[in-house]
Amino acid sequence: MTREVRGVAAAPGIAVGPVKWLAPAPVTSRDDAPGSDVDAEIARAEAAFETVAARYSAQALEAKGPAADILFMTSALAADPALLDQVRGEIRGGTPTAHAVTEAVAHFGAQLAALGGMMAERASDLKDVGQRVVAELLGVDPPGIPDSATPFVLAAQDLAPADTATLDPATVLGLLTVAGGPTSHTAILAKALGIPAVVAAPEAVSLAEDTEVVLDGTAGVVELEPSAARREEVLAQRARQADAPTGPGRTADGHAVPLLANVGSAADAALAVELGAEGVGLFRTEFLFLDRKSAPTVAEQTDQYAEIFRILGDRPVTVRTLDAGSDKPLPFLNLPAEENPALGVRGLRLSSVDEGALLDQLSAIAAAATRTGTPVKVMAPMVATAEEAGYFAAKAGAAGLQSRGVMIEIPAAALRSEQLGARVDFFSIGTNDLSQYLFGADRMSSALAALHNPWQPALAATIAMAVSGAGRHGVKVGVCGESASHPEFACVLVGLGVETLSMAPRSLAGVRAQLAEVTLEQCKAAAAAVLSAATADDALRAARSALGRDK
Amino acid sequence: MITRTAVVASKTGLHARPAALFAKAAGESGVPVRISVEGKDPIAANSLLQVMTLGAKQGDTVTLHAEDGAEAALDKLVAMLETDLDA
């Protein structure tokens, strides 16, 4: 029997190839052999800092926009006189040279971290500087993605979003991380890039470099040293996925399930159209604001929304108003830091602090819709009560937007969906945050990843409740969370009465292909099986059986 | 010894880009300049790291310190602090 490593499914798809580990950060110790000549050691450290600072500067000159600013600042950190003084002091005090760098970085990193917020984020930039200087001193490769001519499965303790963003799907076949969670930003980026990913797999630490594996990002399983026959099978499956059916989403018996895309930029929108999305179920507007130092004007927002609406043409677009807050800070909002940002002033709640930002955004969305003629719907994130739903519907209506909805991502909203449904036209269920609040489990915590498994029966039960309340008012329900991109769970959602599914564009083909193989009756049976299951494992097994996918 | 006070104008405070530009200018001013916020000891203004660890936010008052004769250099740095370097 093939050995395997289990983790959590984070981005769908299957890959086969050798494992390559992300070059680890070099480790230093107080017990390393110290240099014999203090002055020579100080000169060596100074030279290493200079080399690293010069590399950042060179990168900054080639980069554009926010990346250039960050690299410029990082090069200044690598040339910082106080940091170098600290290193010199450590070396004079007898600390081995490379370890002196680690210690000096930890000293200032702790000070930055203590300040919290954005200053604390700079601590990770400083840590990167330190690791690169240490690598230079030890003459080893700096931490980062391995340089390999042949494609591979990238394994890492965890990946920074910056690492994931630079991945090339042509060389990185799959992602395997020891830590991380299924709704972390790394998982979302992996999905956007179409790279299958398995996260939170603690046993993966024992995998040797170049071990051949089959990585199944849909099931969350990594098979070690597959047979030649299994390799052939996987390669054939990858080829089939590449030419999956196109056209509108429907079940084998013709029940239409519009397949929509989650987008955050013009590039995403173009990809969504290319991959056959029937519209956009979630347009994340905050991505247009993230690198802004001041609030964009109504005119600027109108231009940016219109650019994306134009790409979609006459396909419907659901725009989500700004989902920022202290967990996703925007510099110009000047929000105070909160103890529990996920439970704080975010999403629609921001309008209690700065209603103008919401009203400006609604005006811009309405103006862009008029300009392009695109059918536009608008919805608010982080809605908990019927009053909030009514408030948003009134403000959106006043701006001239006719189709108004709310996200269902707080359990209170699902419990009271009938009362919320009386005030809006549609619901969109955000399963990532809904799981986080339903299970009281931080979506970024890898230790709690099992609670974010979409097969947890409580999630389906909550969705069923929201659908039932919505039905009393003819309110349409869609799902725009990560769970919609899981082909088999998508069938369960359809069986629960969800009418549209919205996902990363690269996930559309897999869901479309799976839906085409099952009937609406099978979807309903799978949904019933999940609702009556006691555990997530039971739910998955029972749903697979109802869908005719027993192994 | 001379001092000058300035109110930080940058939206993100003396963080990232504004702090880096300020520390660079302080280093290039040719005179040793120190900077402090109320309740904390002055630190070297040419160190980006130390400037960031002041934690000065938009609207906070900071004090610059230098030897006599560095008036012009301090005035330039005050003007810089009172400009929104994030814009």
Short mmCIF file of N, CA, C and O in Angstrom, two decimals, chain A residues 54-169:
data_model
loop_
_atom_site.label_atom_id
_atom_site.label_comp_id
_atom_site.label_asym_id
_atom_site.label_seq_id
_atom_site.Cartn_x
_atom_site.Cartn_y
_atom_site.Cartn_z
N ALA A 54 22.67 46.51 -1.00
CA ALA A 54 22.84 46.83 -2.43
C ALA A 54 21.90 45.97 -3.27
O ALA A 54 21.34 46.44 -4.26
N ARG A 55 21.70 44.70 -2.87
CA ARG A 55 20.79 43.82 -3.64
C ARG A 55 19.36 44.34 -3.56
O ARG A 55 18.65 44.37 -4.56
N TYR A 56 18.94 44.75 -2.35
CA TYR A 56 17.58 45.31 -2.23
C TYR A 56 17.45 46.57 -3.09
O TYR A 56 16.43 46.78 -3.74
N SER A 57 18.48 47.43 -3.06
CA SER A 57 18.41 48.68 -3.85
C SER A 57 18.25 48.36 -5.33
O SER A 57 17.46 49.00 -6.03
N ALA A 58 19.03 47.38 -5.79
CA ALA A 58 18.97 47.02 -7.21
C ALA A 58 17.56 46.51 -7.55
O ALA A 58 16.98 46.85 -8.58
N GLN A 59 16.98 45.69 -6.64
CA GLN A 59 15.62 45.18 -6.85
C GLN A 59 14.61 46.34 -6.84
O GLN A 59 13.66 46.34 -7.61
N ALA A 60 14.84 47.32 -5.95
CA ALA A 60 13.91 48.45 -5.84
C ALA A 60 13.88 49.23 -7.15
O ALA A 60 12.83 49.70 -7.58
N LEU A 61 15.05 49.36 -7.79
CA LEU A 61 15.10 50.12 -9.05
C LEU A 61 14.30 49.42 -10.14
O LEU A 61 13.74 50.07 -11.02
N GLU A 62 14.26 48.08 -10.08
CA GLU A 62 13.54 47.34 -11.12
C GLU A 62 12.05 47.23 -10.83
O GLU A 62 11.27 46.97 -11.74
N ALA A 63 11.66 47.41 -9.54
CA ALA A 63 10.26 47.22 -9.16
C ALA A 63 9.46 48.50 -9.39
O ALA A 63 10.02 49.57 -9.60
N LYS A 64 8.15 48.35 -9.35
CA LYS A 64 7.26 49.51 -9.54
C LYS A 64 6.27 49.57 -8.38
O LYS A 64 6.02 48.57 -7.73
N GLY A 65 5.69 50.74 -8.15
CA GLY A 65 4.58 50.91 -7.20
C GLY A 65 4.96 50.55 -5.79
O GLY A 65 6.09 50.82 -5.34
N PRO A 66 4.03 49.90 -5.08
CA PRO A 66 4.26 49.63 -3.66
C PRO A 66 5.47 48.74 -3.42
O PRO A 66 6.18 48.91 -2.44
N ALA A 67 5.74 47.80 -4.35
CA ALA A 67 6.88 46.90 -4.17
C ALA A 67 8.17 47.70 -4.13
O ALA A 67 9.08 47.41 -3.34
N ALA A 68 8.28 48.73 -4.97
CA ALA A 68 9.50 49.54 -5.01
C ALA A 68 9.70 50.27 -3.68
O ALA A 68 10.80 50.32 -3.15
N ASP A 69 8.60 50.80 -3.12
CA ASP A 69 8.68 51.49 -1.82
C ASP A 69 9.17 50.54 -0.73
O ASP A 69 10.01 50.88 0.09
N ILE A 70 8.59 49.33 -0.73
CA ILE A 70 8.94 48.36 0.31
C ILE A 70 10.42 47.98 0.19
O ILE A 70 11.16 47.92 1.18
N LEU A 71 10.87 47.76 -1.05
CA LEU A 71 12.27 47.36 -1.25
C LEU A 71 13.23 48.50 -0.89
O LEU A 71 14.30 48.28 -0.33
N PHE A 72 12.83 49.73 -1.20
CA PHE A 72 13.65 50.90 -0.85
C PHE A 72 13.80 50.97 0.68
O PHE A 72 14.89 51.14 1.22
N MET A 73 12.65 50.77 1.36
CA MET A 73 12.68 50.84 2.82
C MET A 73 13.51 49.69 3.38
O MET A 73 14.27 49.87 4.33
N THR A 74 13.38 48.51 2.77
CA THR A 74 14.13 47.36 3.27
C THR A 74 15.63 47.57 3.07
O THR A 74 16.43 47.18 3.93
N SER A 75 16.01 48.20 1.96
CA SER A 75 17.45 48.45 1.76
C SER A 75 17.95 49.43 2.81
O SER A 75 19.08 49.31 3.29
N ALA A 76 17.09 50.40 3.23
CA ALA A 76 17.50 51.33 4.29
C ALA A 76 17.66 50.58 5.62
O ALA A 76 18.56 50.89 6.40
N LEU A 77 16.79 49.58 5.86
CA LEU A 77 16.94 48.78 7.09
C LEU A 77 18.29 48.06 7.09
O LEU A 77 18.96 47.97 8.13
N ALA A 78 18.69 47.53 5.93
CA ALA A 78 19.94 46.77 5.85
C ALA A 78 21.15 47.67 6.01
O ALA A 78 22.26 47.18 6.22
N ALA A 79 20.97 48.98 5.88
CA ALA A 79 22.09 49.91 6.02
C ALA A 79 21.93 50.75 7.29
O ALA A 79 22.60 51.77 7.45
N ASP A 80 21.04 50.31 8.19
CA ASP A 80 20.71 51.16 9.33
C ASP A 80 21.88 51.27 10.32
O ASP A 80 22.39 50.26 10.80
N PRO A 81 22.30 52.52 10.64
CA PRO A 81 23.45 52.68 11.54
C PRO A 81 23.21 52.09 12.93
O PRO A 81 24.14 51.52 13.52
N ALA A 82 21.98 52.21 13.46
CA ALA A 82 21.74 51.68 14.81
C ALA A 82 21.82 50.16 14.82
O ALA A 82 22.32 49.55 15.76
N LEU A 83 21.32 49.53 13.72
CA LEU A 83 21.37 48.07 13.62
C LEU A 83 22.83 47.61 13.57
O LEU A 83 23.25 46.67 14.26
N LEU A 84 23.65 48.33 12.76
CA LEU A 84 25.06 47.96 12.65
C LEU A 84 25.79 48.17 13.97
O LEU A 84 26.63 47.36 14.36
N ASP A 85 25.46 49.26 14.70
CA ASP A 85 26.07 49.50 16.02
C ASP A 85 25.76 48.34 16.96
O ASP A 85 26.62 47.88 17.70
N GLN A 86 24.51 47.89 16.91
CA GLN A 86 24.09 46.79 17.78
C GLN A 86 24.89 45.52 17.45
O GLN A 86 25.35 44.81 18.33
N VAL A 87 25.07 45.27 16.14
CA VAL A 87 25.85 44.10 15.70
C VAL A 87 27.30 44.23 16.17
O VAL A 87 27.88 43.28 16.71
N ARG A 88 27.88 45.41 15.99
CA ARG A 88 29.28 45.62 16.43
C ARG A 88 29.42 45.36 17.92
O ARG A 88 30.35 44.70 18.37
N GLY A 89 28.44 45.88 18.68
CA GLY A 89 28.49 45.68 20.14
C GLY A 89 28.43 44.21 20.51
O GLY A 89 29.18 43.74 21.38
N GLU A 90 27.53 43.46 19.82
CA GLU A 90 27.41 42.03 20.09
C GLU A 90 28.72 41.30 19.79
O GLU A 90 29.16 40.44 20.55
N ILE A 91 29.34 41.66 18.65
CA ILE A 91 30.58 40.98 18.25
C ILE A 91 31.69 41.30 19.27
O ILE A 91 32.41 40.40 19.71
N ARG A 92 31.79 42.57 19.67
CA ARG A 92 32.80 42.94 20.68
C ARG A 92 32.55 42.20 21.98
O ARG A 92 33.48 41.87 22.70
N GLY A 93 31.27 41.93 22.28
CA GLY A 93 30.95 41.21 23.52
C GLY A 93 31.19 39.71 23.40
O GLY A 93 30.86 38.96 24.33
N GLY A 94 31.71 39.26 22.25
CA GLY A 94 32.09 37.85 22.12
C GLY A 94 31.05 36.98 21.43
O GLY A 94 31.21 35.76 21.35
N THR A 95 29.98 37.58 20.91
CA THR A 95 28.98 36.77 20.21
C THR A 95 29.52 36.38 18.83
O THR A 95 30.11 37.21 18.15
N PRO A 96 29.32 35.11 18.43
CA PRO A 96 29.77 34.70 17.08
C PRO A 96 29.10 35.61 16.03
O PRO A 96 27.94 36.00 16.20
N THR A 97 29.80 35.93 14.94
CA THR A 97 29.38 36.99 14.02
C THR A 97 27.96 36.81 13.49
O THR A 97 27.14 37.72 13.57
N ALA A 98 27.64 35.63 12.91
CA ALA A 98 26.32 35.44 12.32
C ALA A 98 25.24 35.52 13.39
O ALA A 98 24.17 36.10 13.19
N HIS A 99 25.55 34.97 14.56
CA HIS A 99 24.56 35.01 15.65
C HIS A 99 24.36 36.44 16.15
O HIS A 99 23.26 36.80 16.60
N ALA A 100 25.40 37.26 16.06
CA ALA A 100 25.29 38.67 16.46
C ALA A 100 24.22 39.36 15.60
O ALA A 100 23.45 40.19 16.09
N VAL A 101 24.16 38.98 14.31
CA VAL A 101 23.16 39.56 13.41
C VAL A 101 21.76 39.10 13.85
O VAL A 101 20.83 39.90 13.97
N THR A 102 21.62 37.80 14.12
CA THR A 102 20.33 37.27 14.59
C THR A 102 19.86 38.00 15.85
O THR A 102 18.70 38.39 15.96
N GLU A 103 20.80 38.19 16.79
CA GLU A 103 20.46 38.83 18.06
C GLU A 103 20.06 40.29 17.87
O GLU A 103 19.08 40.76 18.46
N ALA A 104 20.80 41.01 17.02
CA ALA A 104 20.52 42.43 16.80
C ALA A 104 19.15 42.59 16.14
O ALA A 104 18.37 43.48 16.49
N VAL A 105 18.86 41.71 15.20
CA VAL A 105 17.58 41.76 14.52
C VAL A 105 16.45 41.45 15.51
O VAL A 105 15.40 42.11 15.51
N ALA A 106 16.67 40.47 16.38
CA ALA A 106 15.64 40.11 17.37
C ALA A 106 15.40 41.29 18.32
O ALA A 106 14.26 41.58 18.69
N HIS A 107 16.49 42.00 18.68
CA HIS A 107 16.40 43.13 19.60
C HIS A 107 15.46 44.21 19.03
O HIS A 107 14.51 44.64 19.68
N PHE A 108 15.72 44.63 17.77
CA PHE A 108 14.88 45.68 17.18
C PHE A 108 13.51 45.14 16.77
O PHE A 108 12.51 45.85 16.82
N GLY A 109 13.49 43.86 16.36
CA GLY A 109 12.20 43.25 15.96
C GLY A 109 11.23 43.26 17.12
O GLY A 109 10.03 43.56 16.94
N ALA A 110 11.74 42.97 18.33
CA ALA A 110 10.86 42.96 19.51
C ALA A 110 10.31 44.36 19.77
O ALA A 110 9.14 44.52 20.13
N GLN A 111 11.15 45.40 19.57
CA GLN A 111 10.68 46.77 19.78
C GLN A 111 9.58 47.13 18.79
O GLN A 111 8.59 47.76 19.14
N LEU A 112 9.78 46.72 17.51
CA LEU A 112 8.77 47.04 16.50
C LEU A 112 7.48 46.27 16.80
O LEU A 112 6.37 46.81 16.70
N ALA A 113 7.63 44.99 17.16
CA ALA A 113 6.45 44.16 17.41
C ALA A 113 5.63 44.73 18.56
O ALA A 113 4.40 44.72 18.54
N ALA A 114 6.34 45.30 19.57
CA ALA A 114 5.65 45.84 20.74
C ALA A 114 4.77 47.03 20.36
O ALA A 114 3.80 47.34 21.04
N LEU A 115 5.11 47.72 19.25
CA LEU A 115 4.32 48.87 18.83
C LEU A 115 3.00 48.45 18.18
O LEU A 115 2.07 49.23 18.07
N GLY A 116 2.94 47.20 17.69
CA GLY A 116 1.70 46.68 17.10
C GLY A 116 1.43 47.28 15.74
O GLY A 116 2.20 48.10 15.22
N GLY A 117 0.33 46.85 15.13
CA GLY A 117 -0.15 47.40 13.86
C GLY A 117 0.88 47.33 12.74
O GLY A 117 1.59 46.34 12.59
N MET A 118 0.96 48.43 11.99
CA MET A 118 1.83 48.44 10.81
C MET A 118 3.30 48.35 11.19
O MET A 118 4.10 47.80 10.44
N MET A 119 3.69 48.94 12.33
CA MET A 119 5.09 48.86 12.75
C MET A 119 5.48 47.40 12.97
O MET A 119 6.58 46.97 12.63
N ALA A 120 4.55 46.63 13.53
CA ALA A 120 4.83 45.22 13.80
C ALA A 120 5.09 44.47 12.50
O ALA A 120 5.90 43.55 12.45
N GLU A 121 4.39 44.88 11.43
CA GLU A 121 4.62 44.22 10.14
C GLU A 121 6.04 44.46 9.64
O GLU A 121 6.59 43.64 8.91
N ARG A 122 6.62 45.59 10.01
CA ARG A 122 7.99 45.87 9.58
C ARG A 122 8.97 44.91 10.25
O ARG A 122 10.07 44.71 9.75
N ALA A 123 8.57 44.32 11.38
CA ALA A 123 9.46 43.36 12.05
C ALA A 123 9.75 42.20 11.11
O ALA A 123 10.85 41.64 11.12
N SER A 124 8.77 41.80 10.27
CA SER A 124 9.03 40.68 9.37
C SER A 124 9.97 41.12 8.23
O SER A 124 10.76 40.31 7.74
N ASP A 125 9.90 42.39 7.82
CA ASP A 125 10.87 42.88 6.82
C ASP A 125 12.28 42.83 7.40
O ASP A 125 13.24 42.44 6.74
N LEU A 126 12.38 43.24 8.68
CA LEU A 126 13.68 43.25 9.35
C LEU A 126 14.23 41.82 9.48
O LEU A 126 15.41 41.57 9.28
N LYS A 127 13.33 40.88 9.77
CA LYS A 127 13.73 39.49 9.91
C LYS A 127 14.29 38.97 8.58
O LYS A 127 15.29 38.26 8.55
N ASP A 128 13.64 39.38 7.49
CA ASP A 128 14.11 38.98 6.16
C ASP A 128 15.52 39.53 5.91
O ASP A 128 16.39 38.81 5.41
N VAL A 129 15.75 40.80 6.29
CA VAL A 129 17.08 41.39 6.16
C VAL A 129 18.09 40.54 6.92
O VAL A 129 19.14 40.15 6.40
N GLY A 130 17.75 40.22 8.18
CA GLY A 130 18.66 39.46 9.03
C GLY A 130 19.00 38.10 8.42
O GLY A 130 20.16 37.69 8.38
N GLN A 131 17.95 37.40 7.90
CA GLN A 131 18.20 36.07 7.34
C GLN A 131 19.11 36.13 6.11
O GLN A 131 19.93 35.25 5.89
N ARG A 132 18.92 37.20 5.33
CA ARG A 132 19.76 37.32 4.13
C ARG A 132 21.21 37.66 4.49
O ARG A 132 22.15 37.16 3.86
N VAL A 133 21.40 38.49 5.52
CA VAL A 133 22.76 38.82 5.94
C VAL A 133 23.42 37.57 6.53
O VAL A 133 24.59 37.28 6.23
N VAL A 134 22.68 36.81 7.32
CA VAL A 134 23.24 35.59 7.90
C VAL A 134 23.63 34.61 6.79
O VAL A 134 24.72 34.02 6.81
N ALA A 135 22.74 34.45 5.78
CA ALA A 135 23.05 33.54 4.67
C ALA A 135 24.33 33.99 3.97
O ALA A 135 25.18 33.17 3.60
N GLU A 136 24.48 35.31 3.81
CA GLU A 136 25.67 35.86 3.17
C GLU A 136 26.93 35.54 3.99
O GLU A 136 27.94 35.09 3.46
N LEU A 137 26.82 35.72 5.32
CA LEU A 137 27.97 35.45 6.20
C LEU A 137 28.34 33.97 6.20
O LEU A 137 29.51 33.61 6.29
N LEU A 138 27.32 33.10 6.13
CA LEU A 138 27.59 31.66 6.20
C LEU A 138 27.87 31.08 4.82
O LEU A 138 28.20 29.90 4.69
N GLY A 139 27.69 31.91 3.78
CA GLY A 139 27.94 31.44 2.42
C GLY A 139 26.93 30.40 1.98
O GLY A 139 27.26 29.48 1.23
N VAL A 140 25.67 30.50 2.42
CA VAL A 140 24.63 29.55 1.98
C VAL A 140 23.58 30.32 1.15
O VAL A 140 23.59 31.54 1.11
N ASP A 141 22.68 29.55 0.51
CA ASP A 141 21.63 30.18 -0.30
C ASP A 141 20.68 30.98 0.59
O ASP A 141 20.32 30.52 1.66
N PRO A 142 20.28 32.16 0.15
CA PRO A 142 19.27 32.89 0.92
C PRO A 142 17.94 32.13 0.89
O PRO A 142 17.70 31.36 -0.05
N PRO A 143 17.10 32.30 1.93
CA PRO A 143 15.84 31.59 1.94
C PRO A 143 15.00 32.00 0.73
O PRO A 143 15.08 33.13 0.27
N GLY A 144 14.23 31.07 0.21
CA GLY A 144 13.38 31.40 -0.93
C GLY A 144 13.02 30.19 -1.75
O GLY A 144 13.31 29.05 -1.37
N ILE A 145 12.37 30.43 -2.89
CA ILE A 145 11.89 29.35 -3.75
C ILE A 145 13.07 28.75 -4.50
O ILE A 145 13.87 29.47 -5.07
N PRO A 146 13.18 27.40 -4.49
CA PRO A 146 14.33 26.79 -5.13
C PRO A 146 14.34 27.07 -6.64
O PRO A 146 13.30 27.23 -7.26
N ASP A 147 15.55 27.15 -7.17
CA ASP A 147 15.71 27.41 -8.59
C ASP A 147 15.88 26.06 -9.26
O ASP A 147 16.90 25.41 -9.12
N SER A 148 14.82 25.59 -9.95
CA SER A 148 14.92 24.26 -10.54
C SER A 148 14.40 24.32 -11.96
O SER A 148 13.39 24.96 -12.25
N ALA A 149 15.11 23.65 -12.87
CA ALA A 149 14.70 23.68 -14.27
C ALA A 149 13.47 22.79 -14.48
O ALA A 149 12.63 23.06 -15.33
N THR A 150 13.38 21.70 -13.69
CA THR A 150 12.24 20.79 -13.86
C THR A 150 11.14 21.14 -12.85
O THR A 150 11.44 21.53 -11.72
N PRO A 151 9.88 21.01 -13.26
CA PRO A 151 8.77 21.34 -12.37
C PRO A 151 8.78 20.48 -11.10
O PRO A 151 9.26 19.34 -11.13
N PHE A 152 8.27 21.04 -10.01
CA PHE A 152 8.32 20.34 -8.73
C PHE A 152 7.13 20.72 -7.86
O PHE A 152 6.39 21.66 -8.17
N VAL A 153 6.95 19.95 -6.77
CA VAL A 153 5.95 20.26 -5.75
C VAL A 153 6.69 21.02 -4.64
O VAL A 153 7.63 20.49 -4.05
N LEU A 154 6.30 22.25 -4.39
CA LEU A 154 7.01 23.08 -3.41
C LEU A 154 6.51 22.77 -2.00
O LEU A 154 5.31 22.84 -1.73
N ALA A 155 7.43 22.39 -1.12
CA ALA A 155 7.08 22.11 0.27
C ALA A 155 7.70 23.18 1.16
O ALA A 155 8.79 23.67 0.87
N ALA A 156 7.01 23.55 2.21
CA ALA A 156 7.51 24.59 3.11
C ALA A 156 6.86 24.44 4.46
O ALA A 156 5.77 23.86 4.57
N GLN A 157 7.53 24.96 5.49
CA GLN A 157 6.89 25.05 6.79
C GLN A 157 5.62 25.87 6.64
O GLN A 157 4.53 25.48 6.98
N ASP A 158 5.78 27.05 6.06
CA ASP A 158 4.64 27.90 5.73
C ASP A 158 5.14 28.84 4.64
O ASP A 158 6.33 29.01 4.46
N LEU A 159 4.21 29.44 3.91
CA LEU A 159 4.60 30.35 2.85
C LEU A 159 4.08 31.74 3.18
O LEU A 159 2.93 31.88 3.58
N ALA A 160 4.92 32.73 3.00
CA ALA A 160 4.44 34.10 3.13
C ALA A 160 3.65 34.43 1.88
O ALA A 160 3.95 33.91 0.80
N PRO A 161 2.60 35.28 1.99
CA PRO A 161 1.86 35.64 0.77
C PRO A 161 2.79 36.14 -0.33
O PRO A 161 2.57 35.87 -1.50
N ALA A 162 3.86 36.84 0.07
CA ALA A 162 4.79 37.36 -0.94
C ALA A 162 5.45 36.22 -1.71
O ALA A 162 5.65 36.31 -2.92
N ASP A 163 5.78 35.12 -1.02
CA ASP A 163 6.37 33.96 -1.71
C ASP A 163 5.36 33.39 -2.69
O ASP A 163 5.69 33.05 -3.82
N THR A 164 4.11 33.23 -2.25
CA THR A 164 3.09 32.61 -3.07
C THR A 164 2.80 33.44 -4.32
O THR A 164 2.59 32.91 -5.40
N ALA A 165 2.83 34.77 -4.15
CA ALA A 165 2.48 35.65 -5.27
C ALA A 165 3.48 35.54 -6.42
O ALA A 165 3.13 35.78 -7.56
N THR A 166 4.74 35.16 -6.09
CA THR A 166 5.74 35.11 -7.15
C THR A 166 5.87 33.72 -7.76
O THR A 166 6.73 33.49 -8.59
N LEU A 167 5.02 32.77 -7.34
CA LEU A 167 5.13 31.42 -7.86
C LEU A 167 4.73 31.36 -9.33
O LEU A 167 3.81 32.03 -9.76
N ASP A 168 5.44 30.52 -10.07
CA ASP A 168 5.11 30.33 -11.48
C ASP A 168 4.46 28.95 -11.64
O ASP A 168 5.11 27.94 -11.39
N PRO A 169 3.17 28.91 -12.04
CA PRO A 169 2.49 27.62 -12.15
C PRO A 169 3.18 26.68 -13.14
O PRO A 169 2.95 25.47 -13.12
#
